[in-house]
Amino acid sequence: MTAELVRGQNHSLPDTCLEIRVSAGHPVVACTTCADERGTVRDEWIAHPGAPTLPGVEVSPQATEAPRFTIDLEAVPVAVHQVNVLLALPETGGGPALFGATAAPFVAVVGRDGTELASFTITGLDAETALVAVELYRRQGAWKVRAVGQGYAGGLAELLADQGLPKARETAAGIQQTAAPRTPRAEPAQLRTRGADGVFTTPSTPTMPRPDPGPAAGADATLPDGPPGRQLGAPGGPVSPQQTPTPDPAPGPGGPIDYAHPRRQSAAPPPPPPAAPRTQPGQPARPVAGDATGWSMEERLYNQIWGMFEDLARSAAAYRSAVDFAESRMDKELDTALSDPRSRIGGAGDAAREAARAKYEQLTDQARQVLDRDLAQLAAESDVVEPALPPAFARWDNPSWHAYRVPMEIPMALRVGDLHLPESPDLRIPLLVRLPLERGLWVDSGRSGSEAAMELDEAQLRKLALDSAVAHAARLLAVYPPGEFTVHVIDPAGTAAASLAPLVDSGALAGPPAAGAQGVSAVLAKLTQRVDLVTMAVRGGAADSLPPDLDTAEQLLIVNDFPHGFDDRAVTQLRYLADEGPAVGVHLLMVADREDASAYGPVLDPLWRSLLRITPVPDDHLADPWVGHAWTYEPLLVPPGSGVLRQVLDQVTEARRSWRH
């Protein structure tokens, strides 16, 4: 049975010897690009009419109405993890100037026995002159096909540049020159245009800016891009899994993503471990923890989590797109039936309505079956990944915390919550942020629009926000080596004593929480001076000239009840720390209600935008970097009655004492 795909939907490939057939109705230039596990396309990994063959890949040698792609996935280089099928309009020959002026291209993926495995009709095109039709990519040791349909108004040059080729314009010009069709086509009919800029962006593949345009005033944020092991287009993120419902537009999807860790080697990482044997031919491999590329198990798990995040976003997008299509089709059929006066006589109208509704139910049932299949695969993968996570990636109830030992090096990321979608509320994706922190955190203690927040009174919400901030600070202390992370607290009114008790009693803080305006001023002055000194030393190449008593550890400042106790000078210093601090190891963890600082107006907008907003209760304020779904954020809660938090903090302080002696 042929799988009829919509944008963003993927389908397993039971065969590795494939033919991809395109029916365009007019000459198109056929190309393929191959990408490695980082999503990087090399100059020698392009097949086009001038060089139609690569190992395992062959394309049509000239522009034609029905190009063919012959692909043997077993024969492609081991370093290739993705094969992109590209179509472009010839720049010569008198053919159509835009894809929007022609019939929708049809793509069929055919197995070695001639069976059609999947098909995709690329609708909704307008001012585009080149597009990524489909992509073939590795997933858990097997190959899948994904319907992409991403168009580019700037033509093949813009598409290749988006894939990271340094000489995209020259390469595109050479391809067009060698692909000129032999028989000129007739002049096109009158063209349709979208707008002055002619830019096209598919609903299923938007991307967000990287690394971190924070939430604007009252707005949500978009998660930054993550590793492109299953390249889609984010991710900014890596969330950002980092933030939200009104994402800002950014570079087009499919571009190269830099997810290099500061301490990672620059060479390509080793491939993932072999997938588990299949239970039956054609069935997906059993999920394996660490089934991704990376130099270590930690990095493989990090990349695998991002792959799960991406797959869930894409599957939900395909399902929602299919439901929208079914609804629009039913509406159109009902309008057609009711517009004919003859159908209103007798039972013809009722029959037409019943047929339209039956077709709608059939289409939505099919879409739900595909979604349920994908959710089952992801749930099975989550079941094996969660128990294998190290403490930095794990929930508080994970047994890894009971076997916790103070680490000797910094992990590449930290879990700060979970994400889920309405279609799969029980399937949680870990929200990981990079370490060292690239931006501060803001635990919003205000009553946002979420139902969970509205059910609590102001005092309860502030208490939950403080408890959440303490838990995040404890996780940061726990994942850094002894003596490499210092925590300060500003509590102007002294209202956070109960929540801060685990940090204070364990001795994990650098000093007692600062209270009153004088305490606020002293802490801010100390950290501001540190930022100034380290910044000047780094820029001047004189790191050895820093004062010997300067604490070179990463610094975290927890600020409670802002802006109480802050004068104008203190507010300016706080903004300075938020902007300049992360680059030299000074980070903010704000616990605040934005409404409390409304008197400052837009002056504080840059402060809020610089921070990653998280909440102490479930809230759907985060958006993925691929399709822009609104994801529900779930905070990480310490299990009721559990002593894991204090046990971990006691180990941290004991390790710090031993390290100092």
XYZ file of C-alpha atoms in Angstrom:
661
model
C 0.000 0.000 0.000
C 1.388 3.399 -1.002
C 1.864 5.947 1.781
C 0.544 9.300 0.584
C 2.680 11.805 2.463
C 2.051 15.424 3.387
C 4.685 18.018 4.257
C 6.766 16.975 7.229
C 5.508 13.379 7.311
C 7.990 10.510 7.250
C 7.712 6.870 6.258
C 9.938 3.841 6.844
C 11.684 2.360 3.805
C 11.648 -1.460 3.728
C 14.004 -1.430 0.729
C 17.376 0.245 0.186
C 17.420 0.038 -3.624
C 15.071 2.789 -4.739
C 13.966 4.786 -7.722
C 12.483 8.213 -7.159
C 10.236 9.250 -10.034
C 9.146 12.824 -10.582
C 6.290 13.996 -12.770
C 6.457 17.755 -13.265
C 4.740 18.405 -16.614
C 7.663 20.613 -17.702
C 11.456 20.274 -17.712
C 13.127 20.397 -14.325
C 16.766 20.026 -13.306
C 17.300 17.031 -11.042
C 19.996 17.162 -8.353
C 20.851 15.401 -5.134
C 22.985 16.489 -2.231
C 24.309 14.231 0.498
C 24.904 15.353 4.067
C 26.801 13.880 6.983
C 25.563 13.451 10.542
C 26.074 17.179 11.162
C 23.957 18.130 8.159
C 27.046 19.315 6.245
C 26.999 19.037 2.441
C 30.404 18.690 0.813
C 31.291 19.948 -2.663
C 31.920 16.409 -3.881
C 28.556 15.186 -2.567
C 26.422 16.761 -5.284
C 24.958 14.809 -8.202
C 23.605 16.911 -11.083
C 23.337 16.733 -14.888
C 27.008 17.684 -15.330
C 28.130 14.981 -12.852
C 25.117 12.651 -12.653
C 26.596 9.897 -10.497
C 27.813 9.531 -6.933
C 28.430 6.330 -4.991
C 24.924 4.907 -4.648
C 23.222 7.858 -6.410
C 22.423 8.638 -10.055
C 20.290 11.460 -11.507
C 18.917 12.346 -14.943
C 21.682 13.750 -17.218
C 19.616 16.721 -18.450
C 16.494 18.731 -17.695
C 13.403 16.634 -18.381
C 9.709 16.522 -17.549
C 10.018 13.211 -15.721
C 13.458 12.934 -14.069
C 14.520 9.774 -12.310
C 16.742 9.292 -9.282
C 18.317 5.855 -8.821
C 19.523 5.368 -5.258
C 21.193 2.423 -3.534
C 21.344 3.362 0.134
C 23.661 0.447 0.901
C 26.222 1.892 -1.522
C 26.316 5.500 -0.314
C 29.387 6.446 1.761
C 29.249 5.495 5.418
C 29.583 9.174 6.352
C 26.364 10.036 4.483
C 23.342 10.224 6.759
C 20.957 12.143 4.510
C 20.206 12.292 0.776
C 18.257 15.336 -0.438
C 16.286 15.196 -3.699
C 16.294 18.637 -5.350
C 14.312 20.046 -8.257
C 14.977 23.349 -10.024
C 13.514 25.138 -13.018
C 15.968 25.593 -15.923
C 17.058 29.187 -16.390
C 17.104 28.779 -20.177
C 14.762 27.153 -22.654
C 11.637 29.297 -22.390
C 9.923 27.153 -19.779
C 7.878 28.357 -16.815
C 9.578 30.910 -14.599
C 7.934 29.842 -11.320
C 6.691 26.560 -9.890
C 3.453 28.374 -9.044
C 2.686 28.717 -12.759
C 2.658 24.947 -13.315
C 0.945 21.832 -12.071
C 2.087 20.560 -8.688
C 5.116 18.228 -9.029
C 4.445 14.626 -8.048
C 7.144 12.472 -6.445
C 6.958 8.676 -6.086
C 9.437 6.482 -4.195
C 9.542 3.027 -5.791
C 11.201 -0.155 -4.505
C 13.399 -2.517 -6.473
C 10.383 -4.674 -7.433
C 8.518 -1.657 -8.825
C 6.199 -1.319 -5.829
C 5.362 2.278 -5.005
C 6.335 2.787 -1.359
C 5.456 6.450 -0.848
C 4.258 9.435 -2.831
C 4.134 13.167 -2.285
C 2.310 15.859 -4.260
C 4.115 19.172 -3.704
C 1.249 21.639 -3.504
C 1.158 25.257 -2.360
C 4.059 26.450 -4.516
C 4.071 29.987 -5.854
C 7.162 32.124 -6.480
C 9.685 29.305 -5.977
C 12.158 28.265 -8.659
C 13.947 25.492 -6.739
C 12.887 23.132 -3.989
C 13.870 20.226 -1.769
C 11.296 17.600 -2.714
C 12.043 14.758 -0.298
C 14.906 13.611 1.859
C 16.107 10.134 2.762
C 17.704 9.889 6.207
C 19.026 7.323 8.648
C 16.994 6.602 11.768
C 17.954 3.894 14.283
C 20.039 2.037 11.734
C 17.277 2.123 9.114
C 16.352 4.590 6.383
C 13.242 6.741 6.151
C 11.814 9.138 3.600
C 10.433 12.526 4.619
C 8.225 14.780 2.500
C 9.849 18.226 2.608
C 8.475 20.447 -0.187
C 10.636 23.407 0.879
C 10.835 25.989 -1.912
C 13.276 28.809 -2.610
C 12.387 31.929 -4.565
C 16.101 32.617 -5.037
C 16.535 29.468 -7.068
C 19.132 26.740 -6.904
C 21.806 29.169 -5.682
C 19.775 30.080 -2.600
C 18.936 26.428 -1.926
C 22.584 25.309 -2.085
C 23.664 28.256 0.042
C 21.048 27.258 2.622
C 22.675 23.832 2.734
C 26.021 25.411 3.551
C 27.943 25.279 0.279
C 30.537 28.105 0.225
C 30.387 28.609 -3.568
C 26.691 28.019 -4.012
C 26.156 30.635 -6.722
C 28.982 29.338 -8.917
C 27.898 25.727 -8.403
C 24.289 26.534 -9.282
C 25.348 28.404 -12.426
C 27.432 25.428 -13.566
C 24.547 23.025 -12.957
C 22.115 25.201 -14.907
C 24.556 25.486 -17.796
C 24.974 21.724 -18.163
C 21.267 20.973 -17.703
C 19.779 23.101 -20.479
C 16.902 21.180 -22.139
C 17.306 20.327 -25.786
C 13.781 21.271 -26.827
C 12.577 24.749 -25.883
C 9.236 24.893 -24.175
C 6.389 27.246 -25.069
C 6.064 30.508 -23.191
C 4.247 30.057 -19.918
C 0.754 31.228 -19.247
C 0.119 34.277 -17.108
C 2.009 33.838 -13.828
C 0.767 34.108 -10.281
C 2.933 35.939 -7.752
C 2.910 35.924 -3.960
C 4.361 39.319 -3.230
C 7.183 41.718 -3.841
C 9.788 39.619 -2.041
C 8.591 36.299 -3.423
C 9.841 34.470 -0.353
C 8.308 31.082 0.383
C 8.163 29.354 3.719
C 6.284 26.097 4.255
C 4.095 25.851 7.381
C 5.810 22.637 8.410
C 9.418 23.810 8.308
C 9.934 27.229 9.896
C 13.124 27.816 11.807
C 13.976 30.172 14.593
C 16.952 32.366 15.278
C 19.984 31.005 17.051
C 21.220 31.055 19.661
C 18.715 32.855 21.819
C 16.367 35.685 21.036
C 14.561 35.657 24.364
C 10.908 36.293 24.893
C 9.860 39.804 24.082
C 7.643 41.765 26.358
C 4.978 39.348 27.388
C 5.857 37.074 24.496
C 6.925 33.494 24.424
C 10.204 32.181 23.113
C 11.508 29.724 20.552
C 13.791 26.869 21.357
C 17.215 26.987 19.714
C 18.328 24.415 17.177
C 19.790 21.170 18.288
C 22.129 18.764 16.543
C 20.952 17.983 13.009
C 21.286 14.218 13.173
C 17.771 14.093 11.706
C 17.927 17.397 9.864
C 14.621 19.180 9.480
C 15.176 22.667 8.730
C 15.199 24.572 13.619
C 15.780 23.797 16.973
C 18.262 28.457 17.404
C 17.479 24.875 20.331
C 18.146 23.824 21.187
C 15.134 24.578 24.006
C 15.917 25.516 22.635
C 14.735 21.540 23.477
C 14.884 27.275 24.169
C 11.801 29.057 23.835
C 8.190 30.257 22.361
C 4.574 30.872 20.953
C 5.417 34.009 19.105
C 8.676 32.961 17.508
C 10.630 35.407 15.413
C 11.342 34.425 11.834
C 14.856 33.447 10.969
C 16.972 31.839 8.312
C 15.208 29.341 6.116
C 15.112 25.694 7.023
C 17.691 23.249 5.855
C 20.671 25.503 6.598
C 23.768 24.236 8.350
C 23.490 24.042 12.126
C 26.505 24.506 14.363
C 26.059 22.447 17.487
C 29.726 22.043 18.318
C 30.384 21.816 22.041
C 33.193 24.127 23.207
C 35.345 21.158 24.235
C 34.403 18.775 21.434
C 36.880 17.738 18.765
C 36.382 19.217 15.314
C 36.656 15.945 13.414
C 33.553 13.989 12.563
C 32.334 11.877 15.502
C 32.129 8.102 15.230
C 28.893 6.602 13.901
C 26.213 5.337 16.291
C 26.401 1.759 17.536
C 24.772 -0.882 15.338
C 21.022 -1.054 15.673
C 19.440 -4.042 17.356
C 18.305 -6.803 14.993
C 14.850 -6.465 13.550
C 12.167 -8.768 14.811
C 10.578 -9.086 11.356
C 11.573 -7.836 7.907
C 10.260 -4.333 7.335
C 9.749 -3.678 11.030
C 11.655 -0.842 12.755
C 14.681 -1.834 14.786
C 14.309 -2.112 18.519
C 15.202 1.231 20.096
C 18.632 1.496 21.668
C 19.842 4.115 24.126
C 22.592 6.189 22.539
C 21.494 5.458 18.961
C 23.065 8.622 17.532
C 26.467 9.947 16.581
C 28.836 11.382 19.140
C 32.223 11.078 20.800
C 30.777 9.776 24.055
C 27.651 8.121 25.363
C 26.607 11.469 26.830
C 26.852 13.196 23.452
C 25.040 10.343 21.685
C 22.189 10.544 24.193
C 22.042 14.319 23.765
C 21.779 13.964 19.982
C 19.249 11.158 20.294
C 16.994 13.289 22.499
C 17.078 16.045 19.892
C 16.185 13.483 17.251
C 13.172 12.362 19.295
C 12.163 15.994 19.769
C 12.342 16.570 16.028
C 10.470 13.410 15.099
C 7.614 14.167 17.470
C 7.330 17.716 16.127
C 7.257 16.452 12.537
C 4.763 13.669 13.206
C 2.373 16.050 14.939
C 2.748 18.555 12.094
C 1.912 15.881 9.521
C -1.151 14.808 11.514
C -2.445 18.353 11.926
C -1.845 19.082 8.255
C -3.771 15.958 7.260
C -6.709 16.885 9.507
C -6.768 20.421 8.083
C -6.775 18.988 4.560
C -9.638 16.632 5.414
C -11.674 19.482 6.875
C -11.104 21.752 3.875
C -11.992 18.944 1.496
C -15.208 18.198 3.362
C -16.160 21.893 3.382
C -15.527 22.130 -0.348
C -17.591 19.038 -1.109
C -20.447 20.282 1.061
C -20.376 23.701 -0.619
C -20.449 22.046 -4.042
C -23.361 19.814 -3.076
C -25.422 22.624 -1.561
C -24.733 25.040 -4.421
C -26.649 22.817 -6.848
C -30.416 23.424 -6.396
C -31.168 19.936 -7.691
C -29.322 18.383 -4.774
C -31.749 20.018 -2.339
C -34.619 17.976 -3.707
C -35.060 14.471 -2.401
C -32.235 12.650 -0.688
C -29.383 13.721 -2.998
C -28.221 16.480 -0.652
C -28.280 14.224 2.401
C -26.345 11.568 0.531
C -23.707 14.102 -0.534
C -23.305 15.350 3.029
C -22.981 11.817 4.375
C -20.407 10.961 1.719
C -18.370 14.080 2.538
C -18.412 13.318 6.249
C -17.532 9.683 5.641
C -14.536 10.711 3.544
C -13.483 13.167 6.258
C -13.627 10.460 8.913
C -11.694 8.076 6.695
C -8.901 10.588 6.097
C -8.624 11.612 9.737
C -8.646 7.965 10.867
C -5.802 7.209 8.471
C -3.832 10.205 9.741
C -4.404 9.174 13.353
C -3.219 5.635 12.622
C 0.028 6.995 11.200
C 0.434 9.313 14.190
C -0.260 6.491 16.653
C 2.362 4.366 14.904
C 4.951 7.130 15.238
C 3.992 7.823 18.854
C 4.352 4.140 19.716
C 7.858 4.085 18.226
C 8.864 7.228 20.097
C 7.359 5.973 23.358
C 9.348 2.743 23.030
C 12.495 4.785 22.401
C 11.768 7.005 25.391
C 11.325 3.936 27.597
C 14.888 2.796 26.892
C 16.484 6.250 26.818
C 15.162 7.614 30.138
C 16.743 4.914 32.381
C 20.083 5.362 30.589
C 20.354 9.120 31.148
C 23.154 10.533 33.320
C 22.146 12.752 36.262
C 22.551 15.970 34.240
C 19.920 14.723 31.754
C 17.696 12.850 34.227
C 14.620 13.716 36.276
C 14.919 13.858 40.040
C 13.176 10.476 40.358
C 15.731 8.732 38.125
C 17.814 6.128 40.009
C 20.968 7.753 38.626
C 20.588 10.472 41.268
C 20.720 7.880 44.043
C 24.069 6.708 42.639
C 25.239 10.296 42.193
C 28.905 11.148 42.494
C 30.374 14.630 42.068
C 31.693 14.791 38.470
C 35.202 15.704 37.407
C 34.161 17.511 34.218
C 31.245 19.617 33.040
C 28.521 17.844 31.031
C 27.494 19.281 27.688
C 23.904 20.039 28.748
C 21.488 20.179 31.667
C 17.843 19.169 31.847
C 15.590 21.985 33.040
C 12.166 20.487 32.333
C 10.060 18.363 30.007
C 8.030 19.151 26.888
C 4.930 17.494 25.471
C 2.204 18.073 22.880
C -1.592 17.721 23.196
C -1.524 14.721 20.837
C 0.753 12.818 23.237
C 0.589 14.236 26.786
C 2.295 11.166 28.268
C 5.277 11.292 25.915
C 7.743 13.715 27.496
C 10.805 15.106 25.725
C 13.634 16.334 27.989
C 14.338 20.051 27.656
C 18.124 20.356 27.604
C 20.110 23.597 27.739
C 23.786 23.827 26.877
C 26.507 24.235 29.446
C 28.091 26.593 30.192
C 24.849 28.546 30.156
C 24.564 30.868 27.180
C 21.759 32.874 28.787
C 20.245 33.303 32.212
C 17.058 31.680 33.500
C 13.856 33.413 34.557
C 11.387 31.469 36.699
C 8.171 33.398 36.124
C 6.271 33.741 39.398
C 3.432 35.692 37.768
C -0.024 34.363 37.029
C 0.309 33.642 33.327
C -2.546 32.501 31.140
C -2.067 28.799 31.880
C -4.855 26.974 33.704
C -2.413 25.629 36.299
C -1.258 29.144 37.223
C -4.803 30.523 37.427
C -5.753 27.823 39.937
C -3.120 29.029 42.422
C -3.069 32.187 44.479
C -0.147 34.594 44.330
C 1.606 33.291 47.446
C 1.460 29.661 46.300
C 2.820 30.555 42.880
C 5.731 32.525 44.339
C 6.582 29.638 46.672
C 6.568 27.167 43.784
C 8.749 29.496 41.717
C 11.314 29.759 44.529
C 11.339 25.990 45.056
C 11.856 25.530 41.321
C 14.752 28.001 41.285
C 16.426 26.232 44.209
C 16.080 22.887 42.411
C 17.669 24.336 39.262
C 20.523 25.832 41.283
C 21.070 22.478 42.993
C 21.244 20.714 39.613
C 23.816 23.221 38.384
C 25.917 22.764 41.517
C 25.653 18.993 41.163
C 26.887 18.755 37.571
C 29.965 20.977 37.974
C 33.259 19.697 39.400
C 34.119 20.783 42.953
C 34.977 24.443 43.235
C 33.928 25.324 39.684
C 30.476 26.737 40.441
C 29.523 29.373 43.019
C 26.005 30.461 43.967
C 24.990 33.859 45.388
C 21.486 34.848 46.506
C 19.756 38.220 46.676
C 16.619 38.131 48.838
C 15.908 41.800 49.648
C 12.941 41.238 51.961
C 14.084 37.909 53.402
C 10.904 36.159 52.241
C 12.642 33.153 50.668
C 14.135 31.616 53.821
C 12.015 28.439 53.741
C 12.696 27.684 50.087
C 16.397 28.533 50.365
C 16.874 26.249 53.382
C 18.423 23.331 51.377
C 21.092 25.651 49.935
C 21.743 27.496 53.204
C 21.765 24.474 55.518
C 24.079 22.465 53.284
C 26.582 25.300 53.020
C 26.310 25.332 49.225
C 26.058 29.136 49.016
C 29.039 31.457 48.802
C 27.573 33.454 51.700
C 24.281 34.176 53.434
C 21.490 35.549 51.225
C 21.899 39.308 50.745
C 19.023 41.310 52.258
C 18.034 44.944 52.070
C 19.156 47.599 49.614
C 22.699 47.577 51.031
C 23.047 43.814 50.547
C 21.702 44.062 47.017
C 24.202 46.799 46.172
C 27.167 44.878 47.634
C 26.531 41.642 45.722
C 25.845 43.410 42.432
C 28.973 45.563 42.805
C 31.125 42.488 43.467
C 29.843 40.576 40.443
C 29.928 43.622 38.181
C 33.577 44.166 39.110
C 34.321 40.531 38.337
C 32.739 40.837 34.893
C 34.757 44.007 34.211
C 38.052 42.460 35.301
C 37.648 39.187 33.417
C 36.385 40.944 30.281
C 39.383 43.288 30.219
C 41.793 40.423 30.901
C 40.345 38.296 28.120
C 40.302 41.116 25.583
C 43.815 42.170 26.498
C 45.191 38.634 26.552
C 46.311 39.114 30.144
C 44.452 36.412 32.050
C 47.497 35.912 34.301
C 47.125 39.446 35.617
C 43.818 38.790 37.386
C 43.867 39.344 41.163
C 44.885 36.143 42.997
C 41.827 36.284 45.250
C 39.381 36.434 42.310
C 36.964 33.498 42.265
C 37.428 32.040 38.773
C 34.542 29.591 39.134
C 31.296 30.038 37.203
C 28.990 32.356 39.185
C 25.213 32.049 39.549
C 23.183 34.889 41.066
C 19.689 33.975 42.292
C 17.536 37.103 42.457
C 14.261 36.860 44.376
C 11.397 39.332 44.512
C 12.752 41.674 41.834
C 12.549 44.726 41.728
C 12.030 45.064 45.491
C 15.198 46.555 47.019
C 16.599 47.659 43.634
C 17.308 51.305 42.896
C 18.069 52.613 39.410
C 21.782 51.885 39.755
C 21.106 48.317 40.867
C 18.722 47.766 37.941
C 21.395 49.012 35.529
C 23.963 46.652 37.070
C 21.552 43.726 36.802
C 20.980 44.450 33.120
C 24.739 44.623 32.620
C 25.201 41.218 34.242
C 22.466 39.717 32.075
C 24.056 41.060 28.883
C 27.787 40.678 29.542
C 27.927 38.094 32.314
C 27.390 34.793 30.436
C 30.418 35.384 28.213
C 32.697 35.491 31.285
C 30.912 32.981 33.506
C 28.375 35.076 35.449
C 24.751 33.932 35.124
C 21.373 35.070 36.436
C 18.538 32.984 37.858
C 15.640 35.405 38.300
C 12.502 34.637 40.294
C 10.168 37.460 39.368
C 6.726 38.539 38.230
C 7.078 40.885 35.311
C 4.051 42.848 36.406
C 5.900 43.866 39.580
C 8.435 45.704 37.423
C 5.895 47.286 35.079
C 6.760 50.756 36.398
C 10.044 50.579 34.503
C 8.169 50.202 31.207
C 10.213 49.190 28.146
C 13.497 49.877 29.945
C 13.552 46.289 31.200
C 12.474 44.660 27.925
C 16.103 43.776 27.043
C 16.485 42.110 30.438
C 13.480 39.820 29.975
C 14.491 39.038 26.394
C 17.970 37.995 27.496
C 16.616 35.294 29.836
C 15.119 31.880 29.142
C 11.629 31.972 30.635
C 10.477 28.860 32.458
C 7.525 28.404 34.790
C 6.882 26.632 38.100
C 3.671 25.092 36.712
C 2.798 23.584 33.301
C 2.588 26.254 30.613
C 2.526 26.111 26.793
C 4.900 29.020 26.198
C 7.688 27.219 24.300
C 7.884 26.558 20.566
C 10.035 24.063 18.708
C 12.466 25.363 16.094
C 11.135 23.262 13.206
C 7.392 23.751 12.845
C 6.603 26.180 15.663
C 4.270 23.991 17.722
C 3.317 25.374 21.117
C 4.745 22.820 23.565
C 3.661 22.452 27.158
C 6.583 22.917 29.529
C 6.573 20.743 32.656
C 8.941 21.795 35.466
C 11.202 19.229 37.106
C 9.787 18.543 40.559
C 11.522 16.813 43.427
C 9.293 13.848 44.433
C 7.271 14.644 47.591
C 9.045 13.411 50.689
C 12.264 12.658 48.796
C 15.580 13.607 50.364
C 17.475 13.454 47.070
C 17.958 17.223 46.894
C 19.613 17.499 50.294
C 21.658 14.327 49.706
C 23.047 15.752 46.487
C 23.824 19.150 48.044
C 25.551 17.472 50.999
C 27.785 15.543 48.596
C 28.568 18.727 46.673
C 29.623 20.661 49.782
C 31.633 17.726 51.126
C 33.469 17.396 47.795
C 34.145 21.146 47.849
C 35.687 20.952 51.334
C 37.881 18.021 50.303
C 38.978 19.836 47.162
C 39.988 22.962 49.105
C 42.082 20.917 51.510
